[in-house]
Amino acid sequence: MTSLDYDLKESKRGKVSDTKAKKKQSCDHRGCNQNNRSVLLQTRTCSIAVDIEKQQRKRQDKPKRVFLQSNAAFELHDRAIVGVKKTKRLKAPFSPRSSQRKSLPLYAALDLGTNNCRLLIASPSKPGYFHVVDAFSRIVRLGEGLVNNGFLNTQAMDRAIEALKICHLKLKQRRIKSYRLVATEACRSAENGRYFIQRVLDETGLELEIVDRKTEARFAVAGCGTLVERNTDAIVLFDIGGGSSEIVLLDVSKKRSFRLSEQITAWTSLPVGVVTLAERFGGNEVSVDDFENMKSYVRGFLNNFSDRDKLGALTQSSNFHLLGTSGTITTLAGMHLNLERYDRRKVDGMWMNDTDITLMTKRLLSWDINERVINPCIGRERADLVLAGCAILDVIREVWPSRRLRVADRGLREGILIELMLRDGVWCRCRKGTTAKTRDY
């Protein structure tokens, strides 16, 4: 490469020593000038001036948190053109700090089921996740006696309304951007379900929506998107409720998305849950014969599911597993961990193998009602229902055998929140040059 010529100014002091001259020449050869803050590089064809102060100001003005993307750039260095990395500033994805959560929108979901009344209030965080601001859950047994006479009794409705008044107070205390309040199987099947919905509106101000079984199944799926691992091929997801049990077949071998409801291959809703099954066959004292009778009853409904083999050979893959989201499976998981007190953080997302589930079920069958009551993961409110849930679970495991089952302590509320946030595009980052319709979540 052609050498660079430098103009050397004579020192004001006159003659300098050889040593000082060599140092000055060496310094000037690298383009350094003590009296001028800029570096002037002259070549035969071009002259490049770099203002050091401007470069320093630019570096100081850079934000601390940026996402970088590399592209090629060039600069003169030591008489040669050397390729270096130049950074380009991009917009950071949506990931709010805790100090920013106060200004984030709030969403609410209420699920009034056959057994429980649950409320969840949350704000969005990273894509597919949310930060829980407030929560409420109470066992109300709204569907108590429904299987015998087809009506919601007065005591059950009173219990549910008292719980809903608390939910109304929690919702009123916060500025909720969007919410959805749903009622499921008990209100769907009861002759006086519509009357109860009107009574709730009159006494609490809450307008409940009775959703169909397909919507209920979709909500159950939507809440579990973050529990699906990348190497998974297929899943059978089930939600054992109080009055119905939703079962969904998911093929995730082709498309990956935390919008899990887009991968639904087939679904069914069994008109049987832990409350209705326990009332029909008894829940306090359950013998082995009673347990088998429960399973036979459930098996009759599941045999009518014509699309149960729609996943085909995927169910034989090592990357196939069950995913359970219900009180039954979380109870078994807590027992398996020998928890002194139920802890959602340890249960949600954990794995259980087929042998562990069988062992926990046999242990429950060997206990009487009092032993179930004193177990910290069961308690008095679930002691008469847990074996009915195990019977439904056993039939599901018979139809879709799997060595692994993932536990999800989440359900309709989480699915409702995910869908509300997706609808509002809270995790949306539009790509440059695209329209609002093509969004990357």
Short mmCIF file of C-alpha atoms in Angstrom, two decimals:
data_model
loop_
_atom_site.label_atom_id
_atom_site.label_comp_id
_atom_site.label_asym_id
_atom_site.label_seq_id
_atom_site.Cartn_x
_atom_site.Cartn_y
_atom_site.Cartn_z
CA MET A 1 0.00 0.00 0.00
CA THR A 2 1.22 3.58 -0.73
CA SER A 3 2.87 5.13 2.30
CA LEU A 4 1.31 8.11 3.99
CA ASP A 5 3.11 11.48 4.05
CA TYR A 6 2.90 13.51 7.20
CA ASP A 7 3.71 17.21 7.70
CA LEU A 8 5.87 17.67 10.74
CA LYS A 9 5.93 21.10 12.35
CA GLU A 10 9.14 22.37 13.83
CA SER A 11 9.25 22.75 17.55
CA LYS A 12 8.99 26.30 18.96
CA ARG A 13 11.96 25.56 21.14
CA GLY A 14 14.15 25.09 18.11
CA LYS A 15 16.45 22.16 17.93
CA VAL A 16 15.47 19.05 19.82
CA SER A 17 17.51 16.08 20.80
CA ASP A 18 17.64 12.96 18.65
CA THR A 19 15.72 11.02 21.26
CA LYS A 20 12.91 13.59 21.44
CA ALA A 21 12.82 13.84 17.65
CA LYS A 22 12.41 10.09 17.34
CA LYS A 23 9.58 10.12 19.88
CA LYS A 24 7.89 13.00 18.06
CA GLN A 25 8.25 11.28 14.70
CA SER A 26 6.87 8.05 16.14
CA CYS A 27 3.92 9.90 17.64
CA ASP A 28 3.25 11.90 14.49
CA HIS A 29 3.59 8.73 12.38
CA ARG A 30 0.58 7.28 14.23
CA GLY A 31 -1.41 10.43 13.56
CA CYS A 32 -1.25 11.83 17.11
CA ASN A 33 -1.09 15.58 17.67
CA GLN A 34 -1.07 16.93 21.21
CA ASN A 35 -2.25 20.43 20.22
CA ASN A 36 -5.17 19.31 18.05
CA ARG A 37 -7.96 16.97 19.16
CA SER A 38 -8.60 15.73 15.62
CA VAL A 39 -6.58 13.27 13.57
CA LEU A 40 -5.75 14.18 9.98
CA LEU A 41 -4.87 11.36 7.65
CA GLN A 42 -3.79 12.39 4.17
CA THR A 43 -3.40 10.07 1.22
CA ARG A 44 -2.77 10.72 -2.46
CA THR A 45 -6.45 10.34 -3.31
CA CYS A 46 -8.38 11.32 -0.20
CA SER A 47 -8.26 13.14 3.09
CA ILE A 48 -10.19 11.73 6.04
CA ALA A 49 -10.86 13.81 9.14
CA VAL A 50 -12.17 12.15 12.27
CA ASP A 51 -13.45 14.37 15.06
CA ILE A 52 -12.63 12.59 18.30
CA GLU A 53 -14.88 14.79 20.42
CA LYS A 54 -17.92 13.98 18.28
CA GLN A 55 -17.17 10.29 18.52
CA GLN A 56 -16.93 10.55 22.31
CA ARG A 57 -20.23 12.45 22.51
CA LYS A 58 -21.94 9.79 20.38
CA ARG A 59 -20.69 7.06 22.67
CA GLN A 60 -21.95 8.94 25.73
CA ASP A 61 -25.37 9.46 24.16
CA LYS A 62 -25.88 5.75 23.50
CA PRO A 63 -28.57 4.13 25.70
CA LYS A 64 -27.37 1.51 28.13
CA ARG A 65 -29.77 -1.22 26.93
CA VAL A 66 -29.76 -1.81 23.19
CA PHE A 67 -29.97 -4.88 21.01
CA LEU A 68 -27.20 -5.08 18.43
CA GLN A 69 -26.96 -6.40 14.92
CA SER A 70 -23.61 -6.58 13.10
CA ASN A 71 -22.85 -5.38 9.59
CA ALA A 72 -19.64 -4.67 7.69
CA ALA A 73 -17.81 -1.34 7.98
CA PHE A 74 -14.29 -0.15 7.34
CA GLU A 75 -11.82 2.27 8.88
CA LEU A 76 -8.21 3.27 8.33
CA HIS A 77 -5.88 1.87 10.92
CA ASP A 78 -2.09 1.58 10.84
CA ARG A 79 -1.88 2.42 7.13
CA ALA A 80 -4.20 -0.44 6.17
CA ILE A 81 -7.92 -0.85 5.53
CA VAL A 82 -9.17 -3.32 8.10
CA GLY A 83 -12.72 -4.79 8.23
CA VAL A 84 -14.35 -4.18 11.61
CA LYS A 85 -17.77 -4.69 13.18
CA LYS A 86 -20.17 -1.78 13.26
CA THR A 87 -23.29 -1.93 15.40
CA LYS A 88 -26.81 -1.03 14.42
CA ARG A 89 -29.38 -0.09 17.04
CA LEU A 90 -32.63 -2.05 17.03
CA LYS A 91 -35.81 -1.78 19.06
CA ALA A 92 -35.79 -3.98 22.14
CA PRO A 93 -38.58 -6.57 22.46
CA PHE A 94 -41.32 -6.00 25.01
CA SER A 95 -39.89 -6.86 28.43
CA PRO A 96 -41.02 -4.39 31.09
CA ARG A 97 -39.12 -3.71 34.26
CA SER A 98 -40.85 -3.90 37.61
CA SER A 99 -40.91 -0.08 37.78
CA GLN A 100 -42.86 0.00 34.51
CA ARG A 101 -45.56 -2.46 35.58
CA LYS A 102 -47.59 0.27 37.25
CA SER A 103 -48.32 1.79 33.85
CA LEU A 104 -49.02 -1.52 32.10
CA PRO A 105 -52.62 -2.49 31.27
CA LEU A 106 -54.41 -4.90 33.59
CA TYR A 107 -56.45 -7.89 32.42
CA ALA A 108 -58.85 -10.05 34.41
CA ALA A 109 -60.34 -13.52 34.00
CA LEU A 110 -63.03 -15.15 36.14
CA ASP A 111 -63.93 -18.83 35.93
CA LEU A 112 -67.04 -20.03 37.77
CA GLY A 113 -67.06 -23.80 37.51
CA THR A 114 -68.99 -26.64 39.04
CA ASN A 115 -66.67 -26.77 42.04
CA ASN A 116 -64.58 -23.58 42.16
CA CYS A 117 -64.82 -19.83 41.71
CA ARG A 118 -61.51 -18.38 40.53
CA LEU A 119 -60.32 -14.90 39.61
CA LEU A 120 -56.99 -13.79 38.18
CA ILE A 121 -55.78 -10.22 37.50
CA ALA A 122 -52.50 -9.78 35.64
CA SER A 123 -50.38 -7.50 33.47
CA PRO A 124 -48.35 -8.69 30.45
CA SER A 125 -44.64 -9.40 30.77
CA LYS A 126 -42.43 -11.19 28.22
CA PRO A 127 -44.14 -12.83 25.22
CA GLY A 128 -46.48 -15.60 26.33
CA TYR A 129 -46.21 -14.71 30.02
CA PHE A 130 -47.88 -12.35 32.46
CA HIS A 131 -47.31 -10.96 35.94
CA VAL A 132 -50.05 -11.83 38.45
CA VAL A 133 -51.29 -8.76 40.31
CA ASP A 134 -54.14 -10.34 42.29
CA ALA A 135 -55.84 -13.73 42.55
CA PHE A 136 -58.78 -15.35 44.30
CA SER A 137 -59.98 -18.95 44.56
CA ARG A 138 -62.73 -20.55 46.60
CA ILE A 139 -64.48 -23.92 46.50
CA VAL A 140 -68.22 -23.16 46.22
CA ARG A 141 -69.66 -26.49 45.00
CA LEU A 142 -72.11 -24.74 42.69
CA GLY A 143 -72.99 -28.05 41.04
CA GLU A 144 -73.86 -29.79 44.30
CA GLY A 145 -76.92 -32.02 43.78
CA LEU A 146 -77.14 -31.11 40.10
CA VAL A 147 -76.73 -34.70 38.90
CA ASN A 148 -79.77 -35.81 40.90
CA ASN A 149 -82.39 -33.17 40.07
CA GLY A 150 -80.94 -31.03 37.27
CA PHE A 151 -81.20 -27.76 39.23
CA LEU A 152 -78.77 -25.52 41.11
CA ASN A 153 -79.89 -25.51 44.74
CA THR A 154 -80.30 -22.33 46.74
CA GLN A 155 -77.45 -23.00 49.17
CA ALA A 156 -75.00 -23.62 46.33
CA MET A 157 -76.06 -20.43 44.54
CA ASP A 158 -75.68 -18.44 47.77
CA ARG A 159 -72.12 -19.74 48.26
CA ALA A 160 -71.21 -18.83 44.71
CA ILE A 161 -72.67 -15.33 44.97
CA GLU A 162 -70.76 -14.61 48.18
CA ALA A 163 -67.53 -15.55 46.39
CA LEU A 164 -68.50 -13.46 43.36
CA LYS A 165 -69.05 -10.42 45.58
CA ILE A 166 -65.41 -10.67 46.65
CA CYS A 167 -64.38 -10.93 43.00
CA HIS A 168 -66.44 -7.84 42.17
CA LEU A 169 -64.72 -5.89 44.94
CA LYS A 170 -61.27 -6.88 43.65
CA LEU A 171 -62.18 -5.88 40.11
CA LYS A 172 -63.64 -2.57 41.27
CA GLN A 173 -60.44 -1.66 43.12
CA ARG A 174 -58.36 -1.76 39.92
CA ARG A 175 -58.52 -0.18 36.49
CA ILE A 176 -59.04 -3.21 34.27
CA LYS A 177 -58.50 -2.68 30.56
CA SER A 178 -60.17 -5.90 29.43
CA TYR A 179 -61.79 -8.85 31.16
CA ARG A 180 -63.87 -11.95 30.57
CA LEU A 181 -66.12 -13.55 33.17
CA VAL A 182 -67.22 -17.07 32.26
CA ALA A 183 -69.40 -19.80 33.73
CA THR A 184 -69.05 -23.42 32.62
CA GLU A 185 -70.73 -26.81 33.01
CA ALA A 186 -72.92 -26.21 36.07
CA CYS A 187 -74.65 -23.22 34.48
CA ARG A 188 -74.69 -24.90 31.06
CA SER A 189 -76.55 -28.00 32.19
CA ALA A 190 -78.76 -26.67 35.01
CA GLU A 191 -82.39 -25.91 34.23
CA ASN A 192 -82.13 -22.73 36.27
CA GLY A 193 -78.70 -21.73 34.96
CA ARG A 194 -80.00 -18.58 33.24
CA TYR A 195 -81.90 -17.60 36.36
CA PHE A 196 -78.70 -17.86 38.39
CA ILE A 197 -76.78 -15.70 35.87
CA GLN A 198 -79.44 -12.99 36.19
CA ARG A 199 -79.33 -13.23 39.97
CA VAL A 200 -75.55 -12.76 39.88
CA LEU A 201 -75.98 -9.62 37.78
CA ASP A 202 -78.61 -8.20 40.13
CA GLU A 203 -76.71 -8.92 43.37
CA THR A 204 -73.08 -8.41 42.37
CA GLY A 205 -73.12 -6.36 39.17
CA LEU A 206 -71.07 -9.03 37.36
CA GLU A 207 -72.32 -10.15 33.96
CA LEU A 208 -71.27 -13.77 33.54
CA GLU A 209 -71.02 -15.45 30.15
CA ILE A 210 -71.94 -19.14 29.80
CA VAL A 211 -69.36 -20.56 27.38
CA ASP A 212 -69.80 -23.72 25.34
CA ARG A 213 -67.59 -26.78 25.74
CA LYS A 214 -65.47 -26.04 22.68
CA THR A 215 -64.56 -22.60 24.01
CA GLU A 216 -63.80 -24.09 27.41
CA ALA A 217 -61.44 -26.61 25.81
CA ARG A 218 -59.72 -23.85 23.84
CA PHE A 219 -59.14 -21.78 26.98
CA ALA A 220 -57.65 -24.80 28.76
CA VAL A 221 -55.21 -25.28 25.88
CA ALA A 222 -54.29 -21.60 25.54
CA GLY A 223 -53.10 -21.40 29.13
CA CYS A 224 -50.54 -24.19 28.71
CA GLY A 225 -48.58 -22.95 25.69
CA THR A 226 -45.39 -22.24 27.64
CA LEU A 227 -45.24 -25.82 28.97
CA VAL A 228 -44.69 -27.39 25.54
CA GLU A 229 -41.03 -28.17 24.87
CA ARG A 230 -39.37 -27.76 21.47
CA ASN A 231 -38.81 -31.46 20.83
CA THR A 232 -42.46 -32.41 21.47
CA ASP A 233 -44.37 -34.09 18.62
CA ALA A 234 -47.84 -34.58 20.09
CA ILE A 235 -49.78 -34.03 23.30
CA VAL A 236 -53.06 -35.18 24.79
CA LEU A 237 -54.14 -32.38 27.10
CA PHE A 238 -56.93 -32.95 29.61
CA ASP A 239 -58.76 -30.80 32.12
CA ILE A 240 -60.74 -32.79 34.69
CA GLY A 241 -63.32 -30.36 36.01
CA GLY A 242 -66.15 -30.57 38.48
CA GLY A 243 -68.95 -31.22 35.99
CA SER A 244 -67.15 -32.01 32.73
CA SER A 245 -63.77 -33.16 31.47
CA GLU A 246 -62.18 -31.65 28.37
CA ILE A 247 -59.70 -33.69 26.32
CA VAL A 248 -57.73 -32.12 23.46
CA LEU A 249 -55.41 -33.78 20.93
CA LEU A 250 -52.53 -31.55 19.81
CA ASP A 251 -50.15 -32.09 16.90
CA VAL A 252 -47.14 -29.82 17.47
CA SER A 253 -44.71 -31.67 15.19
CA LYS A 254 -44.94 -29.12 12.36
CA LYS A 255 -45.69 -25.69 13.75
CA ARG A 256 -44.17 -24.13 16.87
CA SER A 257 -46.01 -21.36 18.66
CA PHE A 258 -47.07 -20.45 22.18
CA ARG A 259 -50.51 -20.06 20.62
CA LEU A 260 -51.14 -23.70 21.41
CA SER A 261 -54.81 -23.53 20.43
CA GLU A 262 -53.73 -23.32 16.78
CA GLN A 263 -52.41 -26.91 16.98
CA ILE A 264 -55.69 -28.55 18.04
CA THR A 265 -56.30 -31.69 15.98
CA ALA A 266 -59.40 -33.00 17.77
CA TRP A 267 -61.22 -32.46 21.04
CA THR A 268 -64.05 -33.79 23.15
CA SER A 269 -65.87 -32.84 26.32
CA LEU A 270 -67.07 -35.64 28.57
CA PRO A 271 -70.22 -34.76 30.54
CA VAL A 272 -68.65 -36.07 33.72
CA GLY A 273 -66.39 -34.49 36.32
CA VAL A 274 -65.22 -35.10 39.87
CA VAL A 275 -68.35 -33.67 41.52
CA THR A 276 -70.90 -35.46 39.33
CA LEU A 277 -68.96 -38.75 39.44
CA ALA A 278 -68.53 -38.65 43.23
CA GLU A 279 -72.23 -37.90 43.74
CA ARG A 280 -73.22 -40.78 41.50
CA PHE A 281 -70.92 -43.45 43.00
CA GLY A 282 -69.98 -41.97 46.38
CA GLY A 283 -66.79 -40.20 47.34
CA ASN A 284 -66.27 -40.72 51.06
CA GLU A 285 -65.78 -44.47 51.20
CA VAL A 286 -64.56 -45.80 47.86
CA SER A 287 -63.76 -49.50 47.50
CA VAL A 288 -61.81 -51.04 44.65
CA ASP A 289 -65.09 -52.20 43.09
CA ASP A 290 -66.54 -48.69 43.36
CA PHE A 291 -63.44 -47.32 41.70
CA GLU A 292 -63.75 -49.80 38.81
CA ASN A 293 -67.41 -48.89 38.39
CA MET A 294 -66.42 -45.24 38.11
CA LYS A 295 -63.90 -46.12 35.41
CA SER A 296 -66.46 -48.17 33.47
CA TYR A 297 -68.89 -45.26 33.53
CA VAL A 298 -66.27 -42.82 32.21
CA ARG A 299 -65.05 -45.35 29.64
CA GLY A 300 -68.52 -45.43 28.11
CA PHE A 301 -68.33 -41.71 27.28
CA LEU A 302 -64.77 -41.85 25.99
CA ASN A 303 -65.53 -44.77 23.67
CA ASN A 304 -67.91 -42.47 21.80
CA PHE A 305 -65.04 -40.12 20.91
CA SER A 306 -64.62 -41.01 17.23
CA ASP A 307 -61.46 -38.91 16.68
CA ARG A 308 -59.47 -40.34 19.56
CA ASP A 309 -56.96 -42.01 17.16
CA LYS A 310 -56.46 -38.90 15.02
CA LEU A 311 -52.87 -38.38 16.20
CA GLY A 312 -51.98 -41.73 14.64
CA ALA A 313 -48.38 -42.89 14.97
CA LEU A 314 -47.39 -39.72 16.84
CA THR A 315 -48.69 -41.27 20.06
CA GLN A 316 -46.05 -44.00 19.70
CA SER A 317 -43.24 -41.45 19.53
CA SER A 318 -40.90 -40.92 22.46
CA ASN A 319 -41.74 -37.22 22.12
CA PHE A 320 -45.42 -37.77 22.94
CA HIS A 321 -46.76 -37.13 26.42
CA LEU A 322 -49.86 -36.28 28.44
CA LEU A 323 -50.46 -32.82 29.88
CA GLY A 324 -52.84 -32.57 32.82
CA THR A 325 -54.37 -29.34 34.06
CA SER A 326 -56.72 -30.04 36.94
CA GLY A 327 -56.94 -30.33 40.70
CA THR A 328 -56.67 -34.11 40.44
CA ILE A 329 -53.26 -34.16 38.81
CA THR A 330 -51.85 -31.34 40.95
CA THR A 331 -52.98 -33.23 44.07
CA LEU A 332 -51.18 -36.37 42.92
CA ALA A 333 -48.08 -34.31 42.15
CA GLY A 334 -48.09 -32.73 45.61
CA MET A 335 -48.42 -36.16 47.22
CA HIS A 336 -45.59 -37.48 45.08
CA LEU A 337 -43.32 -34.65 46.29
CA ASN A 338 -44.39 -35.26 49.92
CA LEU A 339 -45.15 -31.57 50.36
CA GLU A 340 -46.00 -30.48 53.89
CA ARG A 341 -48.00 -27.68 52.30
CA TYR A 342 -49.10 -27.40 48.70
CA ASP A 343 -46.70 -25.19 46.72
CA ARG A 344 -47.71 -24.23 43.19
CA ARG A 345 -44.15 -23.20 42.28
CA LYS A 346 -42.93 -26.75 42.82
CA VAL A 347 -45.87 -28.44 41.11
CA ASP A 348 -46.57 -26.39 37.99
CA GLY A 349 -44.51 -27.74 35.10
CA MET A 350 -43.11 -30.80 36.88
CA TRP A 351 -42.97 -34.25 35.26
CA MET A 352 -44.42 -37.50 36.59
CA ASN A 353 -43.91 -40.94 35.11
CA ASP A 354 -46.58 -43.57 34.68
CA THR A 355 -45.37 -45.66 37.63
CA ASP A 356 -45.56 -42.70 40.03
CA ILE A 357 -49.17 -41.96 39.07
CA THR A 358 -50.20 -45.58 39.55
CA LEU A 359 -48.49 -45.66 42.95
CA MET A 360 -50.25 -42.48 44.14
CA THR A 361 -53.64 -43.80 43.00
CA LYS A 362 -53.15 -47.09 44.86
CA ARG A 363 -52.14 -45.17 47.98
CA LEU A 364 -55.31 -43.08 47.82
CA LEU A 365 -57.45 -46.20 47.40
CA SER A 366 -55.90 -47.65 50.56
CA TRP A 367 -56.77 -44.54 52.62
CA ASP A 368 -60.10 -43.86 54.26
CA ILE A 369 -61.75 -40.45 54.19
CA ASN A 370 -59.99 -39.26 57.37
CA GLU A 371 -56.54 -40.07 56.01
CA ARG A 372 -57.35 -38.14 52.86
CA VAL A 373 -58.57 -35.16 54.88
CA ILE A 374 -55.35 -34.82 56.89
CA ASN A 375 -53.14 -34.90 53.81
CA PRO A 376 -51.99 -31.27 53.24
CA CYS A 377 -52.35 -31.55 49.46
CA ILE A 378 -55.96 -32.78 49.66
CA GLY A 379 -57.76 -31.35 52.69
CA ARG A 380 -61.38 -31.59 53.72
CA GLU A 381 -62.77 -29.83 50.65
CA ARG A 382 -61.25 -32.28 48.14
CA ALA A 383 -61.16 -35.50 50.16
CA ASP A 384 -64.41 -36.86 48.69
CA LEU A 385 -63.55 -35.85 45.11
CA VAL A 386 -59.96 -36.91 44.53
CA LEU A 387 -60.65 -40.60 43.79
CA ALA A 388 -63.32 -39.68 41.25
CA GLY A 389 -60.68 -37.61 39.49
CA CYS A 390 -58.24 -40.53 39.62
CA ALA A 391 -60.84 -42.77 37.93
CA ILE A 392 -61.18 -40.31 35.03
CA LEU A 393 -57.39 -40.02 34.82
CA ASP A 394 -56.95 -43.80 34.69
CA VAL A 395 -59.31 -44.10 31.71
CA ILE A 396 -57.43 -41.34 29.86
CA ARG A 397 -54.16 -43.18 30.50
CA GLU A 398 -55.68 -46.40 29.17
CA VAL A 399 -56.72 -44.81 25.88
CA TRP A 400 -53.49 -42.81 25.41
CA PRO A 401 -50.74 -44.66 27.28
CA SER A 402 -47.66 -42.55 27.92
CA ARG A 403 -44.61 -42.95 30.09
CA ARG A 404 -44.58 -39.25 30.97
CA LEU A 405 -47.14 -36.73 32.15
CA ARG A 406 -46.54 -33.02 32.66
CA VAL A 407 -48.41 -31.28 35.46
CA ALA A 408 -49.99 -27.86 34.89
CA ASP A 409 -51.35 -25.85 37.79
CA ARG A 410 -53.24 -23.54 35.46
CA GLY A 411 -56.49 -23.60 33.56
CA LEU A 412 -59.23 -21.48 32.05
CA ARG A 413 -58.22 -18.24 33.75
CA GLU A 414 -54.72 -18.35 32.31
CA GLY A 415 -56.04 -19.22 28.87
CA ILE A 416 -58.51 -16.34 28.94
CA LEU A 417 -55.76 -13.89 29.91
CA ILE A 418 -53.46 -15.13 27.14
CA GLU A 419 -56.19 -14.72 24.53
CA LEU A 420 -57.14 -11.24 25.75
CA MET A 421 -53.52 -10.08 25.62
CA LEU A 422 -52.96 -11.62 22.20
CA ARG A 423 -56.08 -9.89 20.90
CA ASP A 424 -54.76 -6.52 22.08
CA GLY A 425 -51.30 -7.21 20.64
CA VAL A 426 -49.44 -6.50 23.87
CA TRP A 427 -46.56 -8.73 22.74
CA CYS A 428 -46.64 -7.44 19.17
CA ARG A 429 -43.55 -5.99 17.49
CA CYS A 430 -44.34 -5.09 13.91
CA ARG A 431 -41.49 -5.77 11.52
CA LYS A 432 -40.15 -2.91 9.45
CA GLY A 433 -41.89 -2.65 6.12
CA THR A 434 -44.86 -4.84 7.09
CA THR A 435 -48.46 -3.93 7.64
CA ALA A 436 -50.32 -4.22 10.91
CA LYS A 437 -51.84 -7.52 9.79
CA THR A 438 -48.51 -9.35 9.65
CA ARG A 439 -47.29 -9.28 13.21
CA ASP A 440 -44.59 -11.27 14.94
CA TYR A 441 -45.67 -12.30 18.43
#
